[in-house]
Amino acid sequence: MMLNEASILTLLESVTAGRTAPSDALKALRSLGYEDAGVARLDHHRHMRQGFPEVIYCAGKTPEQVAIIARRLVEAHDVMLGTRATTAHATAVKEVLPDAQYDVQGRTLVVDRRTGRAAPAPGVALVAAGTSDIPVAQEAAITLRVMGHEPLCIYDVGVAGLQRVLCHVKELQDANVVIVVAGMEGALPSVVGGLTGSPVIAVPTSVGYGASFGGVAALLGMLNSCSSGVAVMNIDNGFGAAHLAARINARIARGPAPTLKGPLNA
């Protein structure tokens, strides 16, 4: 049973019609909370709370553990995303899910068997300061795509050649949300934040020489941004930035929530 709102409604209608015993329905619904897969407790209800199923953080997990988790997620949701995956993780997953797609640069694993999906939503600009920052940007791009959003990728536009980003001011201003990935001193999000009224999600990377301290210098620079409307993710966290951008873009695409009538807003 694929766990989504439509299948739950079908199950409840089947109980109402007498085709399914309440005890059988209860057994099916128990997996809504989580499933104990032995190596992990899978949160199958997450997609209904947050719009996308649980994502596998592959680092620190054995290839066998990732393969078990991936197979169960695909069986339940028809889609799976794994981040920080190695070639060993990819090999193990492809043994049980031959259609898995591994991106070496972004270190992501994707299986997507969903049908009847809407066209990807535009509205997210994805900016990378340098070519060395692209692996983190690629993690963000793949995350956005599997979540139903097609990013406009603007790469190698760091502040050392400011004219490069100035060529893209219109695209930045038209975007609903902008992700900016940068290492070194981490100055690019402040520049972009001053050029657009869109929310900016800054991602510091671990790119840089010794005093960059593995991305800490970029992180502190972004946290001290003089531009308003800049939020900062953790170092190298392209996935987190993409997940947040997807939520923002989806809300904008849906439009404002309907006004509820009541004593406080009548």
GROMACS .gro file of C-alpha atoms in nm:
model
  266
    1MET     CA    1   0.000   0.000   0.000
    2MET     CA    2   0.146   0.335  -0.106
    3LEU     CA    3   0.103   0.571   0.188
    4ASN     CA    4  -0.059   0.893   0.071
    5GLU     CA    5  -0.382   1.080   0.128
    6ALA     CA    6  -0.557   0.921  -0.170
    7SER     CA    7  -0.478   0.566  -0.056
    8ILE     CA    8  -0.590   0.642   0.299
    9LEU     CA    9  -0.920   0.781   0.170
   10THR     CA   10  -0.967   0.468  -0.044
   11LEU     CA   11  -0.900   0.251   0.259
   12LEU     CA   12  -1.151   0.440   0.474
   13GLU     CA   13  -1.414   0.419   0.200
   14SER     CA   14  -1.351   0.045   0.178
   15VAL     CA   15  -1.412   0.011   0.553
   16THR     CA   16  -1.731   0.217   0.525
   17ALA     CA   17  -1.855  -0.003   0.241
   18GLY     CA   18  -1.777  -0.320   0.436
   19ARG     CA   19  -1.514  -0.447   0.194
   20THR     CA   20  -1.232  -0.417   0.448
   21ALA     CA   21  -1.246  -0.525   0.811
   22PRO     CA   22  -1.159  -0.250   1.064
   23SER     CA   23  -0.885  -0.475   1.204
   24ASP     CA   24  -0.722  -0.499   0.859
   25ALA     CA   25  -0.747  -0.123   0.813
   26LEU     CA   26  -0.586  -0.071   1.152
   27LYS     CA   27  -0.299  -0.298   1.051
   28ALA     CA   28  -0.244  -0.093   0.734
   29LEU     CA   29  -0.258   0.240   0.916
   30ARG     CA   30  -0.008   0.138   1.182
   31SER     CA   31   0.272   0.199   0.933
   32LEU     CA   32   0.173   0.564   0.909
   33GLY     CA   33   0.366   0.646   1.223
   34TYR     CA   34   0.686   0.471   1.127
   35GLU     CA   35   0.818   0.142   1.005
   36ASP     CA   36   1.089  -0.045   1.193
   37ALA     CA   37   1.314  -0.167   0.911
   38GLY     CA   38   1.569  -0.309   1.152
   39VAL     CA   39   1.847  -0.067   1.056
   40ALA     CA   40   1.623   0.241   1.085
   41ARG     CA   41   1.276   0.356   1.183
   42LEU     CA   42   1.130   0.505   0.867
   43ASP     CA   43   0.898   0.804   0.900
   44HIS     CA   44   0.641   0.718   0.631
   45HIS     CA   45   0.411   1.001   0.743
   46ARG     CA   46   0.664   1.275   0.668
   47HIS     CA   47   0.554   1.336   0.311
   48MET     CA   48   0.206   1.433   0.432
   49ARG     CA   49   0.351   1.674   0.688
   50GLN     CA   50   0.630   1.824   0.480
   51GLY     CA   51   0.548   1.747   0.116
   52PHE     CA   52   0.826   1.492   0.051
   53PRO     CA   53   0.922   1.156   0.202
   54GLU     CA   54   1.212   1.105   0.441
   55VAL     CA   55   1.552   1.153   0.275
   56ILE     CA   56   1.847   0.922   0.339
   57TYR     CA   57   2.165   1.083   0.471
   58CYS     CA   58   2.402   0.814   0.347
   59ALA     CA   59   2.722   0.927   0.519
   60GLY     CA   60   2.795   0.709   0.821
   61LYS     CA   61   2.566   0.431   0.697
   62THR     CA   62   2.693   0.109   0.542
   63PRO     CA   63   2.601   0.035   0.179
   64GLU     CA   64   2.380  -0.249   0.300
   65GLN     CA   65   2.191  -0.021   0.539
   66VAL     CA   66   2.133   0.239   0.268
   67ALA     CA   67   2.007  -0.030   0.028
   68ILE     CA   68   1.755  -0.161   0.284
   69ILE     CA   69   1.625   0.187   0.362
   70ALA     CA   70   1.610   0.289  -0.005
   71ARG     CA   71   1.411  -0.019  -0.105
   72ARG     CA   72   1.153   0.035   0.169
   73LEU     CA   73   1.112   0.405   0.085
   74VAL     CA   74   1.054   0.330  -0.283
   75GLU     CA   75   0.804   0.055  -0.199
   76ALA     CA   76   0.608   0.298   0.019
   77HIS     CA   77   0.634   0.619  -0.184
   78ASP     CA   78   0.761   0.543  -0.539
   79VAL     CA   79   1.042   0.794  -0.484
   80MET     CA   80   1.367   0.806  -0.290
   81LEU     CA   81   1.645   1.061  -0.245
   82GLY     CA   82   1.978   0.985  -0.081
   83THR     CA   83   2.243   1.248  -0.012
   84ARG     CA   84   2.618   1.222   0.056
   85ALA     CA   85   2.627   0.887  -0.118
   86THR     CA   86   2.948   0.713  -0.222
   87THR     CA   87   2.999   0.481  -0.518
   88ALA     CA   88   2.978   0.190  -0.274
   89HIS     CA   89   2.635   0.311  -0.159
   90ALA     CA   90   2.527   0.347  -0.522
   91THR     CA   91   2.642  -0.005  -0.611
   92ALA     CA   92   2.449  -0.159  -0.320
   93VAL     CA   93   2.132   0.037  -0.398
   94LYS     CA   94   2.142  -0.050  -0.768
   95GLU     CA   95   2.151  -0.419  -0.678
   96VAL     CA   96   1.802  -0.389  -0.528
   97LEU     CA   97   1.680  -0.087  -0.729
   98PRO     CA   98   1.832  -0.110  -1.079
   99ASP     CA   99   1.671   0.217  -1.187
  100ALA     CA  100   1.856   0.419  -0.921
  101GLN     CA  101   2.042   0.721  -1.061
  102TYR     CA  102   2.373   0.820  -0.900
  103ASP     CA  103   2.522   1.166  -0.949
  104VAL     CA  104   2.893   1.159  -0.869
  105GLN     CA  105   2.935   1.535  -0.844
  106GLY     CA  106   2.635   1.598  -0.622
  107ARG     CA  107   2.679   1.265  -0.438
  108THR     CA  108   2.306   1.193  -0.465
  109LEU     CA  109   2.101   0.880  -0.527
  110VAL     CA  110   1.754   0.911  -0.679
  111VAL     CA  111   1.478   0.665  -0.767
  112ASP     CA  112   1.162   0.822  -0.905
  113ARG     CA  113   0.878   0.598  -1.021
  114ARG     CA  114   0.599   0.849  -0.974
  115THR     CA  115   0.357   0.893  -1.264
  116GLY     CA  116   0.134   1.181  -1.363
  117ARG     CA  117   0.355   1.447  -1.206
  118ALA     CA  118   0.299   1.813  -1.284
  119ALA     CA  119   0.563   2.002  -1.480
  120PRO     CA  120   0.849   2.127  -1.260
  121ALA     CA  121   0.781   2.466  -1.108
  122PRO     CA  122   1.011   2.757  -1.199
  123GLY     CA  123   1.094   3.029  -0.951
  124VAL     CA  124   1.419   2.918  -0.782
  125ALA     CA  125   1.752   3.072  -0.886
  126LEU     CA  126   2.058   2.869  -0.786
  127VAL     CA  127   2.380   3.069  -0.780
  128ALA     CA  128   2.732   2.931  -0.729
  129ALA     CA  129   3.028   3.161  -0.671
  130GLY     CA  130   3.295   2.940  -0.828
  131THR     CA  131   3.334   2.615  -1.016
  132SER     CA  132   3.470   2.458  -0.695
  133ASP     CA  133   3.133   2.530  -0.528
  134ILE     CA  134   2.933   2.342  -0.791
  135PRO     CA  135   2.925   2.004  -0.607
  136VAL     CA  136   2.725   2.164  -0.325
  137ALA     CA  137   2.508   2.347  -0.579
  138GLN     CA  138   2.453   2.020  -0.765
  139GLU     CA  139   2.323   1.857  -0.446
  140ALA     CA  140   2.077   2.145  -0.420
  141ALA     CA  141   1.978   2.124  -0.788
  142ILE     CA  142   1.900   1.752  -0.774
  143THR     CA  143   1.706   1.796  -0.450
  144LEU     CA  144   1.497   2.071  -0.607
  145ARG     CA  145   1.423   1.866  -0.918
  146VAL     CA  146   1.311   1.556  -0.732
  147MET     CA  147   1.089   1.780  -0.517
  148GLY     CA  148   0.924   1.926  -0.829
  149HIS     CA  149   1.113   2.250  -0.890
  150GLU     CA  150   1.341   2.335  -1.184
  151PRO     CA  151   1.617   2.574  -1.076
  152LEU     CA  152   1.772   2.841  -1.293
  153CYS     CA  153   2.143   2.766  -1.246
  154ILE     CA  154   2.384   3.062  -1.254
  155TYR     CA  155   2.737   2.937  -1.192
  156ASP     CA  156   3.085   3.088  -1.157
  157VAL     CA  157   2.973   3.444  -1.078
  158GLY     CA  158   3.180   3.514  -0.767
  159VAL     CA  159   3.268   3.862  -0.639
  160ALA     CA  160   3.623   3.849  -0.777
  161GLY     CA  161   3.458   3.932  -1.111
  162LEU     CA  162   3.153   4.128  -1.000
  163GLN     CA  163   3.040   4.203  -1.356
  164ARG     CA  164   2.952   3.836  -1.397
  165VAL     CA  165   2.668   3.842  -1.143
  166LEU     CA  166   2.553   4.187  -1.253
  167CYS     CA  167   2.462   4.033  -1.589
  168HIS     CA  168   2.195   3.829  -1.411
  169VAL     CA  169   2.019   4.095  -1.203
  170LYS     CA  170   1.687   4.052  -1.385
  171GLU     CA  171   1.682   3.675  -1.325
  172LEU     CA  172   1.764   3.728  -0.959
  173GLN     CA  173   1.489   3.986  -0.920
  174ASP     CA  174   1.234   3.766  -1.098
  175ALA     CA  175   1.303   3.462  -0.878
  176ASN     CA  176   1.074   3.372  -0.590
  177VAL     CA  177   1.375   3.256  -0.386
  178VAL     CA  178   1.750   3.254  -0.449
  179ILE     CA  179   2.005   3.002  -0.320
  180VAL     CA  180   2.363   3.135  -0.316
  181VAL     CA  181   2.649   2.887  -0.269
  182ALA     CA  182   2.992   3.032  -0.193
  183GLY     CA  183   3.318   2.954  -0.019
  184MET     CA  184   3.631   3.164   0.048
  185GLU     CA  185   3.512   3.478   0.235
  186GLY     CA  186   3.145   3.408   0.155
  187ALA     CA  187   3.066   3.757   0.022
  188LEU     CA  188   2.837   3.667  -0.270
  189PRO     CA  189   2.510   3.627  -0.071
  190SER     CA  190   2.544   3.984   0.058
  191VAL     CA  191   2.586   4.111  -0.297
  192VAL     CA  192   2.288   3.912  -0.424
  193GLY     CA  193   2.081   4.014  -0.122
  194GLY     CA  194   2.138   4.377  -0.214
  195LEU     CA  195   2.029   4.320  -0.574
  196THR     CA  196   1.695   4.143  -0.519
  197GLY     CA  197   1.394   4.163  -0.294
  198SER     CA  198   1.359   3.785  -0.303
  199PRO     CA  199   1.456   3.581   0.003
  200VAL     CA  200   1.818   3.463  -0.020
  201ILE     CA  201   1.935   3.131   0.124
  202ALA     CA  202   2.312   3.139   0.171
  203VAL     CA  203   2.517   2.819   0.174
  204PRO     CA  204   2.880   2.845   0.289
  205THR     CA  205   3.110   2.583   0.141
  206SER     CA  206   3.433   2.435   0.270
  207VAL     CA  207   3.617   2.573  -0.035
  208GLY     CA  208   3.916   2.792   0.051
  209TYR     CA  209   4.272   2.805   0.180
  210GLY     CA  210   4.387   2.745   0.536
  211ALA     CA  211   4.234   3.045   0.711
  212SER     CA  212   3.894   2.962   0.565
  213PHE     CA  213   3.886   2.693   0.837
  214GLY     CA  214   3.687   2.448   0.628
  215GLY     CA  215   3.407   2.693   0.557
  216VAL     CA  216   3.385   2.860   0.898
  217ALA     CA  217   3.510   3.192   0.754
  218ALA     CA  218   3.239   3.186   0.486
  219LEU     CA  219   2.978   3.086   0.745
  220LEU     CA  220   3.067   3.377   0.974
  221GLY     CA  221   3.077   3.617   0.681
  222MET     CA  222   2.728   3.515   0.575
  223LEU     CA  223   2.591   3.530   0.930
  224ASN     CA  224   2.724   3.888   0.948
  225SER     CA  225   2.574   3.987   0.613
  226CYS     CA  226   2.487   4.356   0.584
  227SER     CA  227   2.205   4.272   0.340
  228SER     CA  228   1.855   4.213   0.473
  229GLY     CA  229   1.662   3.897   0.390
  230VAL     CA  230   1.959   3.658   0.392
  231ALA     CA  231   1.921   3.328   0.581
  232VAL     CA  232   2.222   3.100   0.630
  233MET     CA  233   2.246   2.722   0.615
  234ASN     CA  234   2.520   2.501   0.758
  235ILE     CA  235   2.849   2.447   0.575
  236ASP     CA  236   2.809   2.250   0.249
  237ASN     CA  237   2.437   2.190   0.317
  238GLY     CA  238   2.300   2.219  -0.036
  239PHE     CA  239   2.022   1.974   0.049
  240GLY     CA  240   1.893   2.184   0.337
  241ALA     CA  241   1.892   2.499   0.126
  242ALA     CA  242   1.703   2.326  -0.154
  243HIS     CA  243   1.442   2.180   0.082
  244LEU     CA  244   1.375   2.524   0.228
  245ALA     CA  245   1.366   2.688  -0.116
  246ALA     CA  246   1.121   2.422  -0.239
  247ARG     CA  247   0.886   2.494   0.051
  248ILE     CA  248   0.898   2.868  -0.016
  249ASN     CA  249   0.847   2.826  -0.390
  250ALA     CA  250   0.561   2.579  -0.342
  251ARG     CA  251   0.381   2.820  -0.109
  252ILE     CA  252   0.413   3.102  -0.360
  253ALA     CA  253   0.297   2.878  -0.646
  254ARG     CA  254  -0.014   2.779  -0.447
  255GLY     CA  255  -0.098   3.140  -0.369
  256PRO     CA  256  -0.224   3.281  -0.038
  257ALA     CA  257  -0.414   3.054   0.197
  258PRO     CA  258  -0.791   3.109   0.208
  259THR     CA  259  -0.908   3.350   0.477
  260LEU     CA  260  -1.088   3.173   0.760
  261LYS     CA  261  -1.400   3.347   0.886
  262GLY     CA  262  -1.447   3.361   1.259
  263PRO     CA  263  -1.479   3.597   1.554
  264LEU     CA  264  -1.117   3.716   1.517
  265ASN     CA  265  -1.128   3.796   1.144
  266ALA     CA  266  -1.494   3.831   1.056
   0.00000   0.00000   0.00000
